[in-house]
Each structure stands twice: as C-alpha cells, then as structure tokens.
Amino acid sequence: MSNEWLDTIVVARRDATPRIVVLDLISPDGAELPEFAAGAHVDVLLDGDGAAGLVRQYSLCGPPHDRGRYQLAVLAETASRGGSLGMHRLRAGDRLRISRPRNRFGVSDRARRHLLVAGGIGVTPLLAMAHALRVAGAEYEFHYCARSRADAAFLDELERDPHVRLHFDDGPDDQRFGIGGLGPVSPDTAVYVCGPGGFMDFVISSAQEAGWSAEAIHKERFAPAQDAATHTEGGSFTVRLAKSGGDYEIKEGESVLDVLLAKGVDAPYSCQQGICGECIVRVLAGEPDHRDDILTDRERADGMFTTCSSRAHSPILELDL
Ligand code: FES
C-alpha cells in the first residue's frame, strides 16, 4: 500500500449528532503531527472487532494550522462493513494507526473567491478549507446542506461564521440550496463540492448547466459514482511496464492494480475505488479507457491513469511504472 503508518491516540471523542462521531487524535509522544493542507484526508487502519485490516479514508476537518491534533468526523453508515462502526466504537485513550495526510482536493491558488458546497458528512474537508480561508482573509461562502438541524454537525462553530449558509431539507423553501445561491458565474471563482453521490451529481450537473466550467468545479467523492464492477468490465488487454519491465495480461474481471500487486509489482494505491488518486501513473503509449472519479479532463489529456479502476481501449497500454 506504500503507506508509512503513524500511531496516534484518541484524546477526545464526542457525538456531534446521533450518527456522527468527532474524534481528536494526537501523537503518543505529544510531538507535532505531519503538516497538512485544507482538504486532505488520511487512511485509517482499523483492526478492532470485526474490522481487522480494513483501511478507510477520512478527511481532516480541524484547522490545518493546528499540528498538535487531527480531527476526524465519521458518519455511521447504515450499510457499514465494519469501517464506520469500528470508528464509532473508539474511545478516548484508544490507539489508531493512520497514514500521512494526502490531498487532491486543496484550495485553488488561482481563484480569488471560493464557494464551498457540502452535503451531509461532506462538510468535513470543507470545514478545514473554511478554517484556512478564514485565516488567509480570503473571500468565501460556505453552503452546508443537511437533512435537518439534528443531522448537522459543527453547528456551534458554523453559526458563528458570517460566511456560512445553512440549508435543511426539512426547513422552509426559502432556505433550500439552489445553484443560483452561488451567484453569477465568474472566471476567478472556484466551487468545491463534497457529499453523498446523489448530492454531488446534482450540484455538479446544475453548476455546469448554469455555466460553471469543469475546471472551476473541485470535487471529492467518498464513494465511486458507479458500481465498482464497472471498473473491471470489458475485454482483456496487456499492460507493459516501462521502468520495472514486463508485460501483464489484464483479463475481464481483473483490475490493472490487482494484477500488478499479485505479480509482486510495487505499485502505489490506497482506496482501490478510483476516488483518491494514490495509484495514478502516466501512460506512455496506448489508449486508456478512463473509469475513475478523480482525474480532470486536463489530467487525462496529460496522460494520467488510475490503475485501480481504469482499463485500455488499445491492446497494449504502456505505463511509466
Ligand atoms: S487507489 Fe485510489 S484512485 Fe486508485
């Protein structure tokens, strides 16, 4: 997995809503934790009851300038296979292994204005962005959509921020979120979207219909937009590795990453779902069939490729690996 695990201790735990737990993590020796930029996530290695060996990704939602502790907020998923429920079982004093922070969802340094749109637990990376933008004195607006007030986390903090707009599904019509609430399309403005799949699809498609360009919309998904089976559907092809050498046949039902790992190739990866970007490598020859939810059109045009979820249209795909 190419992970260097960090040991941390849960120093505080609180229920932010009946389904969201907030965990504060510190280093066991009190040392500073690695630096991170707003929007970053960490892999968490769960090894408790029923969750042994599970790796899950959670955004860091605390202030990025605080190196003394990391904060995670975790929604108890109704269909949890042990990940979120394992996190909810943690108590103060428990140990937790995490990766160093990773980030493909940072604040744009080209934008002058920033519009954050969170749905449900998608508030977590955007909360860190709001901290960073506030400290930087940047112009931003933060729209937080939740089913109800009781389902919304961090309200104490958010309601103190005049840049925040709250939208509850069960509230009056005039406070519901609509894409018009983002104001006019502007080339110096970035839109950041995070939340459940259906919410993200709605926000992204309405923003594009309203005239926001794909480059202006920054997104972070917690789950792939399509069923994972779509990553391995299709005919076989050959992957050729330019650096380490060797040809590997990828059959229907297999991912490039699975085959490379099974053959002992030291390929980077994390989520294995096409949403984190950790497995990205460059294509040197051949025609990729992109099926990830992470690469932008520009990155694809630049030859980037996710080994965990994408395939090939051409019989041979040569990778810079
Ligand atoms: S491992 Fe996360 S995108 Fe491939």
PDB file of N, CA, C and O in Angstrom, residues 134-207:
ATOM      1  N   ARG A 134     -10.463  31.451   6.174  1.00  0.00           N
ATOM      2  CA  ARG A 134     -10.692  32.476   7.201  1.00  0.00           C
ATOM      3  C   ARG A 134      -9.359  33.056   7.654  1.00  0.00           C
ATOM      4  O   ARG A 134      -9.176  34.267   7.720  1.00  0.00           O
ATOM      5  N   VAL A 135      -8.395  32.165   7.941  1.00  0.00           N
ATOM      6  CA  VAL A 135      -7.078  32.620   8.411  1.00  0.00           C
ATOM      7  C   VAL A 135      -6.387  33.461   7.334  1.00  0.00           C
ATOM      8  O   VAL A 135      -5.721  34.452   7.631  1.00  0.00           O
ATOM      9  N   ALA A 136      -6.594  33.058   6.065  1.00  0.00           N
ATOM     10  CA  ALA A 136      -5.942  33.781   4.964  1.00  0.00           C
ATOM     11  C   ALA A 136      -6.664  35.081   4.620  1.00  0.00           C
ATOM     12  O   ALA A 136      -6.182  35.859   3.795  1.00  0.00           O
ATOM     13  N   GLY A 137      -7.828  35.297   5.227  1.00  0.00           N
ATOM     14  CA  GLY A 137      -8.595  36.506   4.902  1.00  0.00           C
ATOM     15  C   GLY A 137      -9.179  36.449   3.503  1.00  0.00           C
ATOM     16  O   GLY A 137      -9.441  37.489   2.890  1.00  0.00           O
ATOM     17  N   ALA A 138      -9.390  35.245   2.973  1.00  0.00           N
ATOM     18  CA  ALA A 138      -9.885  35.091   1.596  1.00  0.00           C
ATOM     19  C   ALA A 138     -11.400  35.294   1.538  1.00  0.00           C
ATOM     20  O   ALA A 138     -12.095  35.192   2.546  1.00  0.00           O
ATOM     21  N   GLU A 139     -11.885  35.541   0.342  1.00  0.00           N
ATOM     22  CA  GLU A 139     -13.325  35.716   0.144  1.00  0.00           C
ATOM     23  C   GLU A 139     -13.948  34.337  -0.088  1.00  0.00           C
ATOM     24  O   GLU A 139     -13.530  33.619  -1.008  1.00  0.00           O
ATOM     25  N   TYR A 140     -14.888  33.956   0.753  1.00  0.00           N
ATOM     26  CA  TYR A 140     -15.516  32.646   0.579  1.00  0.00           C
ATOM     27  C   TYR A 140     -16.941  32.655   1.098  1.00  0.00           C
ATOM     28  O   TYR A 140     -17.341  33.526   1.875  1.00  0.00           O
ATOM     29  N   GLU A 141     -17.680  31.629   0.628  1.00  0.00           N
ATOM     30  CA  GLU A 141     -19.043  31.407   1.103  1.00  0.00           C
ATOM     31  C   GLU A 141     -19.179  29.897   1.285  1.00  0.00           C
ATOM     32  O   GLU A 141     -18.690  29.128   0.458  1.00  0.00           O
ATOM     33  N   PHE A 142     -19.802  29.493   2.374  1.00  0.00           N
ATOM     34  CA  PHE A 142     -19.849  28.070   2.723  1.00  0.00           C
ATOM     35  C   PHE A 142     -21.318  27.650   2.851  1.00  0.00           C
ATOM     36  O   PHE A 142     -22.007  28.071   3.771  1.00  0.00           O
ATOM     37  N   HIS A 143     -21.774  26.839   1.912  1.00  0.00           N
ATOM     38  CA  HIS A 143     -23.154  26.332   1.938  1.00  0.00           C
ATOM     39  C   HIS A 143     -23.137  24.905   2.497  1.00  0.00           C
ATOM     40  O   HIS A 143     -22.477  24.027   1.937  1.00  0.00           O
ATOM     41  N   TYR A 144     -23.849  24.700   3.582  1.00  0.00           N
ATOM     42  CA  TYR A 144     -23.882  23.379   4.234  1.00  0.00           C
ATOM     43  C   TYR A 144     -25.323  22.864   4.193  1.00  0.00           C
ATOM     44  O   TYR A 144     -26.213  23.459   4.798  1.00  0.00           O
ATOM     45  N   CYS A 145     -25.519  21.762   3.472  1.00  0.00           N
ATOM     46  CA  CYS A 145     -26.853  21.172   3.321  1.00  0.00           C
ATOM     47  C   CYS A 145     -26.937  19.911   4.185  1.00  0.00           C
ATOM     48  O   CYS A 145     -26.056  19.051   4.115  1.00  0.00           O
ATOM     49  N   ALA A 146     -27.994  19.811   4.972  1.00  0.00           N
ATOM     50  CA  ALA A 146     -28.197  18.612   5.801  1.00  0.00           C
ATOM     51  C   ALA A 146     -29.686  18.277   5.802  1.00  0.00           C
ATOM     52  O   ALA A 146     -30.518  19.126   5.478  1.00  0.00           O
ATOM     53  N   ARG A 147     -29.987  17.034   6.164  1.00  0.00           N
ATOM     54  CA  ARG A 147     -31.399  16.625   6.168  1.00  0.00           C
ATOM     55  C   ARG A 147     -32.216  17.481   7.138  1.00  0.00           C
ATOM     56  O   ARG A 147     -33.332  17.852   6.853  1.00  0.00           O
ATOM     57  N   SER A 148     -31.628  17.736   8.301  1.00  0.00           N
ATOM     58  CA  SER A 148     -32.331  18.514   9.315  1.00  0.00           C
ATOM     59  C   SER A 148     -31.270  19.128  10.223  1.00  0.00           C
ATOM     60  O   SER A 148     -30.088  18.741  10.164  1.00  0.00           O
ATOM     61  N   ARG A 149     -31.696  20.020  11.070  1.00  0.00           N
ATOM     62  CA  ARG A 149     -30.776  20.618  12.034  1.00  0.00           C
ATOM     63  C   ARG A 149     -30.149  19.541  12.920  1.00  0.00           C
ATOM     64  O   ARG A 149     -28.968  19.572  13.238  1.00  0.00           O
ATOM     65  N   ALA A 150     -30.937  18.549  13.290  1.00  0.00           N
ATOM     66  CA  ALA A 150     -30.439  17.489  14.173  1.00  0.00           C
ATOM     67  C   ALA A 150     -29.380  16.624  13.485  1.00  0.00           C
ATOM     68  O   ALA A 150     -28.580  15.966  14.149  1.00  0.00           O
ATOM     69  N   ASP A 151     -29.378  16.617  12.151  1.00  0.00           N
ATOM     70  CA  ASP A 151     -28.392  15.814  11.413  1.00  0.00           C
ATOM     71  C   ASP A 151     -27.131  16.601  11.086  1.00  0.00           C
ATOM     72  O   ASP A 151     -26.212  16.058  10.475  1.00  0.00           O
ATOM     73  N   ALA A 152     -27.100  17.881  11.429  1.00  0.00           N
ATOM     74  CA  ALA A 152     -25.967  18.729  11.044  1.00  0.00           C
ATOM     75  C   ALA A 152     -24.938  18.797  12.168  1.00  0.00           C
ATOM     76  O   ALA A 152     -25.287  19.039  13.322  1.00  0.00           O
ATOM     77  N   ALA A 153     -23.666  18.584  11.800  1.00  0.00           N
ATOM     78  CA  ALA A 153     -22.578  18.627  12.790  1.00  0.00           C
ATOM     79  C   ALA A 153     -21.923  20.013  12.769  1.00  0.00           C
ATOM     80  O   ALA A 153     -22.072  20.766  11.803  1.00  0.00           O
ATOM     81  N   PHE A 154     -21.216  20.333  13.827  1.00  0.00           N
ATOM     82  CA  PHE A 154     -20.395  21.551  13.913  1.00  0.00           C
ATOM     83  C   PHE A 154     -21.217  22.851  13.839  1.00  0.00           C
ATOM     84  O   PHE A 154     -20.706  23.882  13.435  1.00  0.00           O
ATOM     85  N   LEU A 155     -22.492  22.781  14.217  1.00  0.00           N
ATOM     86  CA  LEU A 155     -23.329  23.985  14.070  1.00  0.00           C
ATOM     87  C   LEU A 155     -22.846  25.139  14.951  1.00  0.00           C
ATOM     88  O   LEU A 155     -22.916  26.298  14.547  1.00  0.00           O
ATOM     89  N   ASP A 156     -22.355  24.820  16.166  1.00  0.00           N
ATOM     90  CA  ASP A 156     -21.881  25.897  17.050  1.00  0.00           C
ATOM     91  C   ASP A 156     -20.830  26.742  16.334  1.00  0.00           C
ATOM     92  O   ASP A 156     -20.866  27.964  16.344  1.00  0.00           O
ATOM     93  N   GLU A 157     -19.890  26.030  15.726  1.00  0.00           N
ATOM     94  CA  GLU A 157     -18.784  26.710  15.038  1.00  0.00           C
ATOM     95  C   GLU A 157     -19.283  27.413  13.770  1.00  0.00           C
ATOM     96  O   GLU A 157     -18.947  28.570  13.518  1.00  0.00           O
ATOM     97  N   LEU A 158     -20.105  26.722  13.005  1.00  0.00           N
ATOM     98  CA  LEU A 158     -20.526  27.269  11.714  1.00  0.00           C
ATOM     99  C   LEU A 158     -21.433  28.486  11.880  1.00  0.00           C
ATOM    100  O   LEU A 158     -21.372  29.424  11.089  1.00  0.00           O
ATOM    101  N   GLU A 159     -22.268  28.462  12.904  1.00  0.00           N
ATOM    102  CA  GLU A 159     -23.204  29.576  13.062  1.00  0.00           C
ATOM    103  C   GLU A 159     -22.511  30.858  13.525  1.00  0.00           C
ATOM    104  O   GLU A 159     -23.102  31.923  13.485  1.00  0.00           O
ATOM    105  N   ARG A 160     -21.259  30.745  13.952  1.00  0.00           N
ATOM    106  CA  ARG A 160     -20.506  31.948  14.317  1.00  0.00           C
ATOM    107  C   ARG A 160     -19.844  32.597  13.102  1.00  0.00           C
ATOM    108  O   ARG A 160     -19.297  33.687  13.199  1.00  0.00           O
ATOM    109  N   ASP A 161     -19.857  31.875  11.973  1.00  0.00           N
ATOM    110  CA  ASP A 161     -19.152  32.351  10.785  1.00  0.00           C
ATOM    111  C   ASP A 161     -20.155  33.027   9.840  1.00  0.00           C
ATOM    112  O   ASP A 161     -21.044  32.372   9.306  1.00  0.00           O
ATOM    113  N   PRO A 162     -20.014  34.324   9.617  1.00  0.00           N
ATOM    114  CA  PRO A 162     -20.982  35.020   8.755  1.00  0.00           C
ATOM    115  C   PRO A 162     -20.935  34.580   7.296  1.00  0.00           C
ATOM    116  O   PRO A 162     -21.817  34.938   6.517  1.00  0.00           O
ATOM    117  N   HIS A 163     -19.905  33.805   6.912  1.00  0.00           N
ATOM    118  CA  HIS A 163     -19.812  33.337   5.528  1.00  0.00           C
ATOM    119  C   HIS A 163     -20.618  32.057   5.303  1.00  0.00           C
ATOM    120  O   HIS A 163     -20.681  31.552   4.190  1.00  0.00           O
ATOM    121  N   VAL A 164     -21.197  31.501   6.375  1.00  0.00           N
ATOM    122  CA  VAL A 164     -21.873  30.194   6.269  1.00  0.00           C
ATOM    123  C   VAL A 164     -23.364  30.374   6.009  1.00  0.00           C
ATOM    124  O   VAL A 164     -24.021  31.217   6.618  1.00  0.00           O
ATOM    125  N   ARG A 165     -23.888  29.545   5.088  1.00  0.00           N
ATOM    126  CA  ARG A 165     -25.335  29.483   4.828  1.00  0.00           C
ATOM    127  C   ARG A 165     -25.771  28.039   5.093  1.00  0.00           C
ATOM    128  O   ARG A 165     -25.203  27.116   4.519  1.00  0.00           O
ATOM    129  N   LEU A 166     -26.762  27.892   5.960  1.00  0.00           N
ATOM    130  CA  LEU A 166     -27.255  26.549   6.295  1.00  0.00           C
ATOM    131  C   LEU A 166     -28.515  26.251   5.501  1.00  0.00           C
ATOM    132  O   LEU A 166     -29.368  27.140   5.318  1.00  0.00           O
ATOM    133  N   HIS A 167     -28.626  24.998   5.038  1.00  0.00           N
ATOM    134  CA  HIS A 167     -29.790  24.589   4.242  1.00  0.00           C
ATOM    135  C   HIS A 167     -30.275  23.238   4.772  1.00  0.00           C
ATOM    136  O   HIS A 167     -29.520  22.257   4.739  1.00  0.00           O
ATOM    137  N   PHE A 168     -31.498  23.197   5.258  1.00  0.00           N
ATOM    138  CA  PHE A 168     -32.036  21.943   5.792  1.00  0.00           C
ATOM    139  C   PHE A 168     -33.189  21.451   4.914  1.00  0.00           C
ATOM    140  O   PHE A 168     -34.085  22.229   4.556  1.00  0.00           O
ATOM    141  N   ASP A 169     -33.154  20.147   4.602  1.00  0.00           N
ATOM    142  CA  ASP A 169     -34.191  19.580   3.728  1.00  0.00           C
ATOM    143  C   ASP A 169     -35.585  19.774   4.313  1.00  0.00           C
ATOM    144  O   ASP A 169     -36.558  19.884   3.568  1.00  0.00           O
ATOM    145  N   ASP A 170     -35.671  19.751   5.642  1.00  0.00           N
ATOM    146  CA  ASP A 170     -36.996  19.862   6.251  1.00  0.00           C
ATOM    147  C   ASP A 170     -37.319  21.307   6.660  1.00  0.00           C
ATOM    148  O   ASP A 170     -38.273  21.547   7.394  1.00  0.00           O
ATOM    149  N   GLY A 171     -36.514  22.254   6.172  1.00  0.00           N
ATOM    150  CA  GLY A 171     -36.748  23.657   6.513  1.00  0.00           C
ATOM    151  C   GLY A 171     -37.620  24.349   5.478  1.00  0.00           C
ATOM    152  O   GLY A 171     -38.025  23.737   4.474  1.00  0.00           O
ATOM    153  N   PRO A 172     -37.911  25.633   5.700  1.00  0.00           N
ATOM    154  CA  PRO A 172     -38.735  26.393   4.747  1.00  0.00           C
ATOM    155  C   PRO A 172     -38.084  26.441   3.356  1.00  0.00           C
ATOM    156  O   PRO A 172     -36.853  26.368   3.236  1.00  0.00           O
ATOM    157  N   ASP A 173     -38.917  26.604   2.339  1.00  0.00           N
ATOM    158  CA  ASP A 173     -38.414  26.600   0.957  1.00  0.00           C
ATOM    159  C   ASP A 173     -37.346  27.671   0.721  1.00  0.00           C
ATOM    160  O   ASP A 173     -36.400  27.443  -0.023  1.00  0.00           O
ATOM    161  N   ASP A 174     -37.510  28.832   1.375  1.00  0.00           N
ATOM    162  CA  ASP A 174     -36.595  29.938   1.048  1.00  0.00           C
ATOM    163  C   ASP A 174     -35.165  29.729   1.564  1.00  0.00           C
ATOM    164  O   ASP A 174     -34.282  30.518   1.248  1.00  0.00           O
ATOM    165  N   GLN A 175     -34.915  28.679   2.363  1.00  0.00           N
ATOM    166  CA  GLN A 175     -33.541  28.427   2.815  1.00  0.00           C
ATOM    167  C   GLN A 175     -32.936  27.190   2.125  1.00  0.00           C
ATOM    168  O   GLN A 175     -31.799  26.827   2.385  1.00  0.00           O
ATOM    169  N   ARG A 176     -33.713  26.567   1.205  1.00  0.00           N
ATOM    170  CA  ARG A 176     -33.179  25.397   0.489  1.00  0.00           C
ATOM    171  C   ARG A 176     -32.032  25.809  -0.443  1.00  0.00           C
ATOM    172  O   ARG A 176     -32.049  26.909  -0.977  1.00  0.00           O
ATOM    173  N   PHE A 177     -31.107  24.888  -0.651  1.00  0.00           N
ATOM    174  CA  PHE A 177     -29.984  25.198  -1.543  1.00  0.00           C
ATOM    175  C   PHE A 177     -30.412  25.113  -3.012  1.00  0.00           C
ATOM    176  O   PHE A 177     -31.071  24.163  -3.430  1.00  0.00           O
ATOM    177  N   GLY A 178     -30.037  26.102  -3.775  1.00  0.00           N
ATOM    178  CA  GLY A 178     -30.206  26.072  -5.228  1.00  0.00           C
ATOM    179  C   GLY A 178     -28.939  26.630  -5.833  1.00  0.00           C
ATOM    180  O   GLY A 178     -28.250  27.445  -5.198  1.00  0.00           O
ATOM    181  N   ILE A 179     -28.626  26.195  -7.045  1.00  0.00           N
ATOM    182  CA  ILE A 179     -27.347  26.598  -7.632  1.00  0.00           C
ATOM    183  C   ILE A 179     -27.282  28.120  -7.821  1.00  0.00           C
ATOM    184  O   ILE A 179     -26.206  28.723  -7.796  1.00  0.00           O
ATOM    185  N   GLY A 180     -28.447  28.751  -7.964  1.00  0.00           N
ATOM    186  CA  GLY A 180     -28.486  30.208  -8.094  1.00  0.00           C
ATOM    187  C   GLY A 180     -27.913  30.901  -6.862  1.00  0.00           C
ATOM    188  O   GLY A 180     -27.431  32.035  -6.945  1.00  0.00           O
ATOM    189  N   GLY A 181     -27.928  30.193  -5.732  1.00  0.00           N
ATOM    190  CA  GLY A 181     -27.401  30.764  -4.493  1.00  0.00           C
ATOM    191  C   GLY A 181     -25.902  30.993  -4.548  1.00  0.00           C
ATOM    192  O   GLY A 181     -25.332  31.676  -3.688  1.00  0.00           O
ATOM    193  N   LEU A 182     -25.229  30.421  -5.540  1.00  0.00           N
ATOM    194  CA  LEU A 182     -23.779  30.623  -5.666  1.00  0.00           C
ATOM    195  C   LEU A 182     -23.459  31.955  -6.335  1.00  0.00           C
ATOM    196  O   LEU A 182     -22.299  32.358  -6.382  1.00  0.00           O
ATOM    197  N   GLY A 183     -24.489  32.603  -6.878  1.00  0.00           N
ATOM    198  CA  GLY A 183     -24.241  33.889  -7.536  1.00  0.00           C
ATOM    199  C   GLY A 183     -23.794  33.696  -8.969  1.00  0.00           C
ATOM    200  O   GLY A 183     -23.742  32.562  -9.471  1.00  0.00           O
ATOM    201  N   PRO A 184     -23.434  34.785  -9.641  1.00  0.00           N
ATOM    202  CA  PRO A 184     -23.089  34.688 -11.063  1.00  0.00           C
ATOM    203  C   PRO A 184     -21.779  33.923 -11.297  1.00  0.00           C
ATOM    204  O   PRO A 184     -20.879  33.961 -10.462  1.00  0.00           O
ATOM    205  N   VAL A 185     -21.729  33.241 -12.447  1.00  0.00           N
ATOM    206  CA  VAL A 185     -20.506  32.520 -12.831  1.00  0.00           C
ATOM    207  C   VAL A 185     -19.387  33.534 -13.039  1.00  0.00           C
ATOM    208  O   VAL A 185     -19.602  34.584 -13.644  1.00  0.00           O
ATOM    209  N   SER A 186     -18.228  33.212 -12.484  1.00  0.00           N
ATOM    210  CA  SER A 186     -17.122  34.157 -12.610  1.00  0.00           C
ATOM    211  C   SER A 186     -15.821  33.386 -12.811  1.00  0.00           C
ATOM    212  O   SER A 186     -15.592  32.368 -12.151  1.00  0.00           O
ATOM    213  N   PRO A 187     -14.954  33.847 -13.714  1.00  0.00           N
ATOM    214  CA  PRO A 187     -13.728  33.092 -14.006  1.00  0.00           C
ATOM    215  C   PRO A 187     -12.727  33.067 -12.853  1.00  0.00           C
ATOM    216  O   PRO A 187     -11.829  32.232 -12.838  1.00  0.00           O
ATOM    217  N   ASP A 188     -12.881  33.971 -11.882  1.00  0.00           N
ATOM    218  CA  ASP A 188     -11.913  33.978 -10.778  1.00  0.00           C
ATOM    219  C   ASP A 188     -12.459  33.269  -9.534  1.00  0.00           C
ATOM    220  O   ASP A 188     -11.952  33.454  -8.430  1.00  0.00           O
ATOM    221  N   THR A 189     -13.512  32.452  -9.725  1.00  0.00           N
ATOM    222  CA  THR A 189     -14.146  31.793  -8.588  1.00  0.00           C
ATOM    223  C   THR A 189     -14.047  30.280  -8.722  1.00  0.00           C
ATOM    224  O   THR A 189     -14.231  29.739  -9.812  1.00  0.00           O
ATOM    225  N   ALA A 190     -13.737  29.604  -7.619  1.00  0.00           N
ATOM    226  CA  ALA A 190     -13.690  28.138  -7.597  1.00  0.00           C
ATOM    227  C   ALA A 190     -14.862  27.623  -6.758  1.00  0.00           C
ATOM    228  O   ALA A 190     -15.209  28.220  -5.739  1.00  0.00           O
ATOM    229  N   VAL A 191     -15.462  26.519  -7.216  1.00  0.00           N
ATOM    230  CA  VAL A 191     -16.563  25.868  -6.498  1.00  0.00           C
ATOM    231  C   VAL A 191     -16.037  24.526  -5.998  1.00  0.00           C
ATOM    232  O   VAL A 191     -15.427  23.768  -6.768  1.00  0.00           O
ATOM    233  N   TYR A 192     -16.254  24.222  -4.739  1.00  0.00           N
ATOM    234  CA  TYR A 192     -15.769  22.973  -4.136  1.00  0.00           C
ATOM    235  C   TYR A 192     -16.996  22.193  -3.658  1.00  0.00           C
ATOM    236  O   TYR A 192     -17.817  22.736  -2.923  1.00  0.00           O
ATOM    237  N   VAL A 193     -17.101  20.935  -4.051  1.00  0.00           N
ATOM    238  CA  VAL A 193     -18.288  20.146  -3.720  1.00  0.00           C
ATOM    239  C   VAL A 193     -17.875  18.845  -3.058  1.00  0.00           C
ATOM    240  O   VAL A 193     -16.985  18.140  -3.547  1.00  0.00           O
ATOM    241  N   CYS A 194     -18.535  18.520  -1.947  1.00  0.00           N
ATOM    242  CA  CYS A 194     -18.281  17.234  -1.297  1.00  0.00           C
ATOM    243  C   CYS A 194     -19.566  16.774  -0.600  1.00  0.00           C
ATOM    244  O   CYS A 194     -20.251  17.586   0.034  1.00  0.00           O
ATOM    245  N   GLY A 195     -19.866  15.494  -0.740  1.00  0.00           N
ATOM    246  CA  GLY A 195     -21.069  14.959  -0.103  1.00  0.00           C
ATOM    247  C   GLY A 195     -21.432  13.616  -0.692  1.00  0.00           C
ATOM    248  O   GLY A 195     -20.651  13.031  -1.451  1.00  0.00           O
ATOM    249  N   PRO A 196     -22.615  13.111  -0.387  1.00  0.00           N
ATOM    250  CA  PRO A 196     -23.047  11.837  -0.961  1.00  0.00           C
ATOM    251  C   PRO A 196     -23.149  11.929  -2.485  1.00  0.00           C
ATOM    252  O   PRO A 196     -23.320  13.024  -3.042  1.00  0.00           O
ATOM    253  N   GLY A 197     -23.077  10.766  -3.147  1.00  0.00           N
ATOM    254  CA  GLY A 197     -23.034  10.731  -4.609  1.00  0.00           C
ATOM    255  C   GLY A 197     -24.163  11.492  -5.282  1.00  0.00           C
ATOM    256  O   GLY A 197     -23.926  12.290  -6.199  1.00  0.00           O
ATOM    257  N   GLY A 198     -25.406  11.247  -4.860  1.00  0.00           N
ATOM    258  CA  GLY A 198     -26.550  11.895  -5.496  1.00  0.00           C
ATOM    259  C   GLY A 198     -26.504  13.406  -5.334  1.00  0.00           C
ATOM    260  O   GLY A 198     -26.811  14.157  -6.265  1.00  0.00           O
ATOM    261  N   PHE A 199     -26.089  13.855  -4.167  1.00  0.00           N
ATOM    262  CA  PHE A 199     -25.964  15.289  -3.901  1.00  0.00           C
ATOM    263  C   PHE A 199     -24.905  15.893  -4.820  1.00  0.00           C
ATOM    264  O   PHE A 199     -25.110  16.935  -5.444  1.00  0.00           O
ATOM    265  N   MET A 200     -23.766  15.216  -4.927  1.00  0.00           N
ATOM    266  CA  MET A 200     -22.687  15.739  -5.766  1.00  0.00           C
ATOM    267  C   MET A 200     -23.100  15.782  -7.226  1.00  0.00           C
ATOM    268  O   MET A 200     -22.828  16.756  -7.932  1.00  0.00           O
ATOM    269  N   ASP A 201     -23.757  14.711  -7.696  1.00  0.00           N
ATOM    270  CA  ASP A 201     -24.197  14.693  -9.105  1.00  0.00           C
ATOM    271  C   ASP A 201     -25.127  15.870  -9.367  1.00  0.00           C
ATOM    272  O   ASP A 201     -25.029  16.541 -10.399  1.00  0.00           O
ATOM    273  N   PHE A 202     -26.043  16.131  -8.408  1.00  0.00           N
ATOM    274  CA  PHE A 202     -26.991  17.234  -8.576  1.00  0.00           C
ATOM    275  C   PHE A 202     -26.252  18.575  -8.622  1.00  0.00           C
ATOM    276  O   PHE A 202     -26.475  19.397  -9.514  1.00  0.00           O
ATOM    277  N   VAL A 203     -25.357  18.801  -7.667  1.00  0.00           N
ATOM    278  CA  VAL A 203     -24.664  20.101  -7.611  1.00  0.00           C
ATOM    279  C   VAL A 203     -23.784  20.296  -8.842  1.00  0.00           C
ATOM    280  O   VAL A 203     -23.796  21.362  -9.473  1.00  0.00           O
ATOM    281  N   ILE A 204     -23.040  19.254  -9.206  1.00  0.00           N
ATOM    282  CA  ILE A 204     -22.101  19.403 -10.330  1.00  0.00           C
ATOM    283  C   ILE A 204     -22.858  19.620 -11.641  1.00  0.00           C
ATOM    284  O   ILE A 204     -22.531  20.509 -12.431  1.00  0.00           O
ATOM    285  N   SER A 205     -23.935  18.818 -11.864  1.00  0.00           N
ATOM    286  CA  SER A 205     -24.650  18.991 -13.131  1.00  0.00           C
ATOM    287  C   SER A 205     -25.366  20.334 -13.159  1.00  0.00           C
ATOM    288  O   SER A 205     -25.371  21.026 -14.176  1.00  0.00           O
ATOM    289  N   SER A 206     -25.956  20.768 -12.009  1.00  0.00           N
ATOM    290  CA  SER A 206     -26.631  22.080 -12.065  1.00  0.00           C
ATOM    291  C   SER A 206     -25.611  23.198 -12.232  1.00  0.00           C
ATOM    292  O   SER A 206     -25.891  24.198 -12.888  1.00  0.00           O
ATOM    293  N   ALA A 207     -24.429  23.048 -11.628  1.00  0.00           N
ATOM    294  CA  ALA A 207     -23.416  24.098 -11.782  1.00  0.00           C
ATOM    295  C   ALA A 207     -22.960  24.182 -13.242  1.00  0.00           C
ATOM    296  O   ALA A 207     -22.806  25.281 -13.798  1.00  0.00           O
TER     297      ALA A 207
END
